[in-house]
Short mmCIF file of C-alpha atoms in Angstrom, two decimals:
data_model
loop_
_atom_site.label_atom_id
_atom_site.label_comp_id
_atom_site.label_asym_id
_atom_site.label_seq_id
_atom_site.Cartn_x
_atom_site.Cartn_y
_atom_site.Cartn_z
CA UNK B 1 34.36 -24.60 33.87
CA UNK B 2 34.75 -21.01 34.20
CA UNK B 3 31.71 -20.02 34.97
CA UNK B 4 31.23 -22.83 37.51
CA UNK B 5 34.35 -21.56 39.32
CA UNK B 6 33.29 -18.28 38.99
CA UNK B 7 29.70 -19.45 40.64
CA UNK B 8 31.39 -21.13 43.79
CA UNK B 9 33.84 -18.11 44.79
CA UNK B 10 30.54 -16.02 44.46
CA UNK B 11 28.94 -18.57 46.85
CA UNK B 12 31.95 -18.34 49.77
CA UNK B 13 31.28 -14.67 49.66
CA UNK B 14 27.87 -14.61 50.24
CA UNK B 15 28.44 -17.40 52.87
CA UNK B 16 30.86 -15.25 54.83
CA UNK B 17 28.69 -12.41 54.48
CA UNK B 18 25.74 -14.36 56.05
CA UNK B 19 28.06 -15.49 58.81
CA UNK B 20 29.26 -12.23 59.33
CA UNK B 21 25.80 -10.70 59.59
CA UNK B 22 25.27 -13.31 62.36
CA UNK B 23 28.05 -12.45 64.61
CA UNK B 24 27.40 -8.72 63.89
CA UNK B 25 24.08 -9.37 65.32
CA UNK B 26 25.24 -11.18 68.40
CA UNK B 27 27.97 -8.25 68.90
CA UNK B 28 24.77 -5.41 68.76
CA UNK B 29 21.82 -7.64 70.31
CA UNK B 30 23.97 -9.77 72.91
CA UNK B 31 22.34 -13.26 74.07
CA UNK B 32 20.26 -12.62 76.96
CA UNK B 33 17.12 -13.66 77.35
CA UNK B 34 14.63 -14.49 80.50
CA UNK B 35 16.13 -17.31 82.04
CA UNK B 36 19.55 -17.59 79.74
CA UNK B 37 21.80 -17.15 83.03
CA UNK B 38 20.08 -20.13 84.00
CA UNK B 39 22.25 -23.61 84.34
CA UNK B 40 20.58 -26.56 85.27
CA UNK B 41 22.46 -28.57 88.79
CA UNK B 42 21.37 -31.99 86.67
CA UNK B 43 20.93 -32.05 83.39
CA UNK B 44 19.72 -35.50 83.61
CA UNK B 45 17.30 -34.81 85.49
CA UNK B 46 16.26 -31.18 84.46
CA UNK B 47 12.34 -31.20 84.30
CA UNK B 48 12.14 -33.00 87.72
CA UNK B 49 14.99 -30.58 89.37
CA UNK B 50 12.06 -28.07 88.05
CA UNK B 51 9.38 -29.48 89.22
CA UNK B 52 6.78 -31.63 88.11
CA UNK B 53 4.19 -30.52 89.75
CA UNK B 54 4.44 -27.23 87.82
CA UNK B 55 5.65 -27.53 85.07
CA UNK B 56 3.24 -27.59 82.00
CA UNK B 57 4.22 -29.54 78.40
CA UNK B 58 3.34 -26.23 76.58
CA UNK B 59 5.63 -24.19 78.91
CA UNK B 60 8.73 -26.43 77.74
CA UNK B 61 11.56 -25.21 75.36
CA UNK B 62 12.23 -28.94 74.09
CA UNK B 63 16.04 -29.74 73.15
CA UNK B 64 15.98 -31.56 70.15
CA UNK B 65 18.50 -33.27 67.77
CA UNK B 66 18.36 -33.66 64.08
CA UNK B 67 19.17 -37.01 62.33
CA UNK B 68 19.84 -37.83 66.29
CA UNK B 69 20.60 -41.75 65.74
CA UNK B 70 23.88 -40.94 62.96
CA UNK B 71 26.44 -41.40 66.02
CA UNK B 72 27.69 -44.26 64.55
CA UNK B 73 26.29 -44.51 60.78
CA UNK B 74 28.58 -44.58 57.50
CA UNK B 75 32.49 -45.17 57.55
CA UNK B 76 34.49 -43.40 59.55
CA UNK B 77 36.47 -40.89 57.60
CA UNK B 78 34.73 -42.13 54.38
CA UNK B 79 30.87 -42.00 54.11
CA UNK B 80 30.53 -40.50 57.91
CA UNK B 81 31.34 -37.14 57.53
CA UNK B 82 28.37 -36.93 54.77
CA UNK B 83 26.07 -38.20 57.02
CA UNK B 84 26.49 -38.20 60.54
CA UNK B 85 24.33 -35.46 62.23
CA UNK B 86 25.42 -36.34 66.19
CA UNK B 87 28.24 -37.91 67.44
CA UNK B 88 26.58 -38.95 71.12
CA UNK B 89 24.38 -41.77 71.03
CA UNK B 90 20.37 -41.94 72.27
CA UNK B 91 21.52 -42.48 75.82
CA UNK B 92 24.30 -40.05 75.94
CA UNK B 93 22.30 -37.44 74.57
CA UNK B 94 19.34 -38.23 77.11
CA UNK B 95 21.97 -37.39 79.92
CA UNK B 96 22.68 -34.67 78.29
CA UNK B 97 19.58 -33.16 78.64
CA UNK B 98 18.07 -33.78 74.85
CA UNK B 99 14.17 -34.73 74.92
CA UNK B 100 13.53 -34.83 71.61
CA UNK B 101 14.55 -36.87 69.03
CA UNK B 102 14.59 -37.44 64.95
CA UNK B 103 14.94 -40.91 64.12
CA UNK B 104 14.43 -42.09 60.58
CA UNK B 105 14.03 -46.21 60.02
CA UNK B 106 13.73 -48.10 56.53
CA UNK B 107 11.92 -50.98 56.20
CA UNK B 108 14.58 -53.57 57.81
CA UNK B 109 14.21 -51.00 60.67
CA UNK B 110 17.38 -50.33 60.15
CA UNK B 111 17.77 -46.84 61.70
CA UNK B 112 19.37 -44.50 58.06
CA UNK B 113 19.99 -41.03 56.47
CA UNK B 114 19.25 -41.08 52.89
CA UNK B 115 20.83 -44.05 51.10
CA UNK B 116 23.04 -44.45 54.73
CA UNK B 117 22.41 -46.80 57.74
CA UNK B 118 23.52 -47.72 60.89
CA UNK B 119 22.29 -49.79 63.74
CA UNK B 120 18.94 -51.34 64.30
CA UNK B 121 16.08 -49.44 66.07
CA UNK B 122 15.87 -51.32 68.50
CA UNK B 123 19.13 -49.78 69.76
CA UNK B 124 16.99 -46.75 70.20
CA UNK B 125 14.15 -48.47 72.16
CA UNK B 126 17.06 -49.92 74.56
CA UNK B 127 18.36 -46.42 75.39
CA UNK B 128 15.54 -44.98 76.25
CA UNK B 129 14.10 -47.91 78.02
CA UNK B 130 17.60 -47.67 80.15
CA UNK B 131 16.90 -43.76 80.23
CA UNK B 132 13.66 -44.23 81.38
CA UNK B 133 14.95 -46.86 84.26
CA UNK B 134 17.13 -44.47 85.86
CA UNK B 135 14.91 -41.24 85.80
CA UNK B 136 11.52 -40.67 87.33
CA UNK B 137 10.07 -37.48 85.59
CA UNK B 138 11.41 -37.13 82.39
CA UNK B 139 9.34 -36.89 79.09
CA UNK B 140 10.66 -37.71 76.57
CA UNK B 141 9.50 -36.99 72.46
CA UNK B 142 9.81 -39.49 69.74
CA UNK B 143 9.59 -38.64 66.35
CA UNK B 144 9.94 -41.94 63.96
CA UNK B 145 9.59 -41.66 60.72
CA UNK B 146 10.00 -43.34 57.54
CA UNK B 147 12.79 -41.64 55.61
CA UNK B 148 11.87 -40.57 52.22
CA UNK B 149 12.68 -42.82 49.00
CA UNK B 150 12.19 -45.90 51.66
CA UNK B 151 9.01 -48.56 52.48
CA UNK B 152 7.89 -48.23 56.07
CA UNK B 153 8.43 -51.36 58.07
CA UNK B 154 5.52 -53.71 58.20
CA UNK B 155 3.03 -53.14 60.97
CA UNK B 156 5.50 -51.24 62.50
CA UNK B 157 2.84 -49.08 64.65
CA UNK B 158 2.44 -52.03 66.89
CA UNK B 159 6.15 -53.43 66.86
CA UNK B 160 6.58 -49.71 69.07
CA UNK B 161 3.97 -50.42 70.99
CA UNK B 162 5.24 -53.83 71.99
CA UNK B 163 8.59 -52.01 72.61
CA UNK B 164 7.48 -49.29 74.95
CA UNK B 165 3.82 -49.93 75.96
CA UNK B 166 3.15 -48.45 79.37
CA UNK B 167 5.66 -45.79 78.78
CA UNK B 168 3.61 -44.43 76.09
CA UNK B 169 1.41 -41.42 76.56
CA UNK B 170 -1.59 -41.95 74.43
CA UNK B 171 -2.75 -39.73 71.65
CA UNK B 172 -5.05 -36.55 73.75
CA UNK B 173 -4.94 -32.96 72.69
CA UNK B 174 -5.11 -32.17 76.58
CA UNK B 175 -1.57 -33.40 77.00
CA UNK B 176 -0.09 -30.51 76.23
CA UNK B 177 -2.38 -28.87 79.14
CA UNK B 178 -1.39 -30.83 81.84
CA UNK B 179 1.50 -31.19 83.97
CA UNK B 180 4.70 -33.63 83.87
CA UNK B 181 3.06 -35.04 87.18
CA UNK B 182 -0.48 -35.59 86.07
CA UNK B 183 1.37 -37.71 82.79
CA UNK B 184 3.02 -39.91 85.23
CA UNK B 185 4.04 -42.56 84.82
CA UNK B 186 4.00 -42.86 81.55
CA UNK B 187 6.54 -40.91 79.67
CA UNK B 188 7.09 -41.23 76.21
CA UNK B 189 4.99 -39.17 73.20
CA UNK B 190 5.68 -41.03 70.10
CA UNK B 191 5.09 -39.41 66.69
CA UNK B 192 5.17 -42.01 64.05
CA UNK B 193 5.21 -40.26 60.75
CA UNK B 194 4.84 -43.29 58.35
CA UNK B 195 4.93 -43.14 54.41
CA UNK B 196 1.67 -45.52 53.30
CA UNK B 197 0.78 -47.09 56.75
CA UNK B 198 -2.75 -45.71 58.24
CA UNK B 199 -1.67 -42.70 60.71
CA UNK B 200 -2.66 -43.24 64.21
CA UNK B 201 -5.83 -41.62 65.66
CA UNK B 202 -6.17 -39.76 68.51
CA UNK B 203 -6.51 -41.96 71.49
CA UNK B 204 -3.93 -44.49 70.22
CA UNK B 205 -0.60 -44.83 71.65
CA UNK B 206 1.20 -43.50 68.79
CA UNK B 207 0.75 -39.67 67.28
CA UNK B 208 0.19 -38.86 63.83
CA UNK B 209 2.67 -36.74 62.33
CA UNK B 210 0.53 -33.78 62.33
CA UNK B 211 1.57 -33.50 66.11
CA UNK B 212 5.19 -32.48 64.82
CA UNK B 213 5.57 -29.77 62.73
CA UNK B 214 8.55 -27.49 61.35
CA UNK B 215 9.39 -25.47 57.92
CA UNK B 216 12.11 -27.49 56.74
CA UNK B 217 14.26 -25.04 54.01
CA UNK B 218 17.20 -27.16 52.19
CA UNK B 219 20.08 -24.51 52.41
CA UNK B 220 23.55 -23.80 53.85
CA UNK B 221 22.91 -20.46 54.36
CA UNK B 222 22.83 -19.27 57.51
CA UNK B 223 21.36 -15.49 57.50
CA UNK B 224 19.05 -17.10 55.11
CA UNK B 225 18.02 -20.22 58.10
CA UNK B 226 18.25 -17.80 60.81
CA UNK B 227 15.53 -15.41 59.26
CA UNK B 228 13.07 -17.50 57.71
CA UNK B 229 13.23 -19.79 61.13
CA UNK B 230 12.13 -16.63 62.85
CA UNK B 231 9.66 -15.84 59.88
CA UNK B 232 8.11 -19.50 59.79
CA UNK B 233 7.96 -19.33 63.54
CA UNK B 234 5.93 -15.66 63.64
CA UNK B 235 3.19 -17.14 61.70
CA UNK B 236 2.73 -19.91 64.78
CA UNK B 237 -0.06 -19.55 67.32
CA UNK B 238 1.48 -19.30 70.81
CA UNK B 239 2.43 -22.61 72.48
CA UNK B 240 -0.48 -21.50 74.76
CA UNK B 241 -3.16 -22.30 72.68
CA UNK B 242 -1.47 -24.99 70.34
CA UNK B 243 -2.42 -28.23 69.87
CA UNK B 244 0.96 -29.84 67.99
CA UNK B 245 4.27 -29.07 68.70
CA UNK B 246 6.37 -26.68 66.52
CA UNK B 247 9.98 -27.14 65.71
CA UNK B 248 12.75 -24.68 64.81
CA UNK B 249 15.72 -26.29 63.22
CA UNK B 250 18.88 -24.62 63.99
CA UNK B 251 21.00 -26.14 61.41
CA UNK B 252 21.86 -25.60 57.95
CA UNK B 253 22.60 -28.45 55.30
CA UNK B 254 25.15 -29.36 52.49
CA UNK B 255 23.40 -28.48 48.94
CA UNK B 256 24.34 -30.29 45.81
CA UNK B 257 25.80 -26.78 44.39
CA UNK B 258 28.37 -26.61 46.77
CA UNK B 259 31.57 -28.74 46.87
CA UNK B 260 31.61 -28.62 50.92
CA UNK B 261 29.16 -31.87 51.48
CA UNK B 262 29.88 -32.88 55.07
CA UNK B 263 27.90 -32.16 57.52
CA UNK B 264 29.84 -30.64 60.65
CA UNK B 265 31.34 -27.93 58.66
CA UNK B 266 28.30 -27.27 56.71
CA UNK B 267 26.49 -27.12 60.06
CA UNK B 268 28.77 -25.23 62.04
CA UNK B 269 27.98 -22.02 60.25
CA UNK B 270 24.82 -21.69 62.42
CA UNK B 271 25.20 -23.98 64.94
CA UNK B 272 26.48 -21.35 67.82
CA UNK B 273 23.49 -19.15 67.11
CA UNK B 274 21.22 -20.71 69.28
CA UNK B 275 20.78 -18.43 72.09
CA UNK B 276 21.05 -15.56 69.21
CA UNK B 277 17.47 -17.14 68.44
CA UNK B 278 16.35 -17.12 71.39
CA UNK B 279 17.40 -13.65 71.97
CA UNK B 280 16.03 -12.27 68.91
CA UNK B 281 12.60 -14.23 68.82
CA UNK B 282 12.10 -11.95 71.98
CA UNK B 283 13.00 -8.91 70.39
CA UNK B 284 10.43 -9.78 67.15
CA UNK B 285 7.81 -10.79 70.00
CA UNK B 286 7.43 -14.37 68.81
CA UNK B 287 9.10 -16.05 71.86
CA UNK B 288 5.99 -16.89 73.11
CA UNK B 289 5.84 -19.30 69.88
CA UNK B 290 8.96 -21.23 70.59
CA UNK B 291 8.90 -24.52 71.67
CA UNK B 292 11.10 -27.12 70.02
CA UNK B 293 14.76 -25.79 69.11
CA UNK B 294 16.51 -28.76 67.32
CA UNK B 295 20.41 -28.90 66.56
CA UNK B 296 22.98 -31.26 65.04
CA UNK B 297 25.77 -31.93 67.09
CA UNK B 298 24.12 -31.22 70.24
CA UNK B 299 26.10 -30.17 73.74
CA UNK B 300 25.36 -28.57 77.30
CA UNK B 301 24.85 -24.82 76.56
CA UNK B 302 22.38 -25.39 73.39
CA UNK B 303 20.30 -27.51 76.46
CA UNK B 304 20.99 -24.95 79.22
CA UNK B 305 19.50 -22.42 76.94
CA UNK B 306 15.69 -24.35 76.14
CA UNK B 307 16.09 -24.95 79.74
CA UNK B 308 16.81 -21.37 80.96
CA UNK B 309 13.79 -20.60 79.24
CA UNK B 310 11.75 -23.12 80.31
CA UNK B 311 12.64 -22.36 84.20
CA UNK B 312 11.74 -18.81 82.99
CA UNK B 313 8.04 -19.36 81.88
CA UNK B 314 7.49 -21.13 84.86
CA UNK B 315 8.58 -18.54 87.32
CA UNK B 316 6.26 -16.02 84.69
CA UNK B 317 9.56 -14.25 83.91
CA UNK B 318 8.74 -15.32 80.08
#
């Protein structure tokens, strides 16, 4: 018992050194970065307010959530706080300004994290669909996968494609070439990343999971996130000459060794670091990497900063 206590003081210290380290950092580097005064007039509506015309998939900084259907998953004030990753659902988090999204299913399609569910899918599909209604030139990216330990859902591949048809952009490595306008008007790129189920192939509807890719590291350290984020993300091509999109998680995660287990304050020890990334993947001359920057509990200035940037690499200021 000793030793175990002796263990867990060891681990607060180390986690208030990390977090210390981080605002040092902040206090020496600042936060600026091309385009970070930036604030978009409609989040909404961002990519259209900057233009479709000229604005590029591989020249967006994609705001994305992580476990982003747990609004309402779990009990509240009993299972919840172990689980629950956002608390604004699909549609709230699409006015927002969020474009992509983590959604993990189980074979009832139930939509879960780990041994946790919550509402069907097709709650999903109906928020974007009413997204989709009210906008004209926002993409959207939808990442579905199977979580692990679970069975996908039979033929699942073509229950999305009965869901969202002609708003899906089909599987075509020059996508991420062309402009919003020229995808028009469809809208959607769907990354189905099933357990057992046959991937999809390039010119289907769906994309394989290959299309999405990050260096997940199960920790709730933050120095330790923050620098092997920017690590993981050095040894990227540049979004320039990619052909999959690359995501940087800015979260860190309750570990079994710890006795904090719920998510917010796990989470909230990097959470305001964002624009610290940003900042810093400029000064280590990887910025030109960056491309997805996914957070739990997502709000307005983690989206005004992918968009700052965004707005910057289109006026060549980035």
């Amino acid at each position: 018992m000793g030793s175990q206590v002796s263990k867990q003081v060891e681990r607060r210290k180390t986690i208030h050194t990390e977090k210390k380290a981080l605002v040092e950092l902040r206090q020496s580097a600042g936060e600026d970065f091309p385009g970070s005064d930036y604030r978009p007039p409609d989040r909404k509506n961002w990519m259209a307010n900057l233009g479709s015309e000229r604005t590029r998939v591989n020249q967006i900084v994609w705001p994305g959530t992580h476990d982003s259907a747990t609004d309402d998953i779990g009990i509240p004030f009993i299972t919840r706080p172990f689980a629950q990753c956002q608390s604004l659902s699909i549609y709230d988090q699409l006015v927002l300004g969020t474009r992509l999204f983590d959604i993990r299913i189980q074979e009832n399609r139930l939509v879960c994290h780990g041994i946790l569910s919550t509402y069907s899918v097709d709650v999903v599909f109906a928020d974007v669909k009413k997204f989709l209604a009210e906008t004209q030139s926002e993409i959207i990216i939808l990442e579905i996968r199977t979580e692990f330990g679970h069975n996908d859902p039979p033929d699942f591949d073509k229950y999305v494609v009965e869901q969202l048809g002609d708003h899906l952009i089909h599987n075509d490595d020059r996508v991420f070439q062309k402009t919003i306008k020229e995808l028009l008007p469809r809208r959607v790129i769907c990354i189905w990343k099933s357990r057992k189920s046959p991937a999809p192939k390039r010119g289907d509807p769906l994309w394989s999971g290959g299309y999405l890719k990050d260096n997940w590291i199960n920790t709730d350290l933050p120095w330790k996130k923050f620098e092997s984020n920017l690590q993981f993300l050095a040894a990227q091509a540049p979004v320039s000459s990619r052909k999959y999109f690359y995501r940087v998680e800015n979260t860190v995660t309750p570990t079994p060794d710890n006795p904090v287990v719920c998510v917010k304050p796990v989470t909230r020890r990097i959470r305001g670091f964002a624009r610290l990334f940003i900042n810093q993947s400029f000064a280590k001359g990887v910025a030109d990497k960056l491309q997805v920057l996914s957070t739990d509990f997502i709000d307005a200035d983690f989206v005004d900063a992918c968009v700052g940037l965004t707005s910057a690499r289109i006026e060549g200021k980035a």
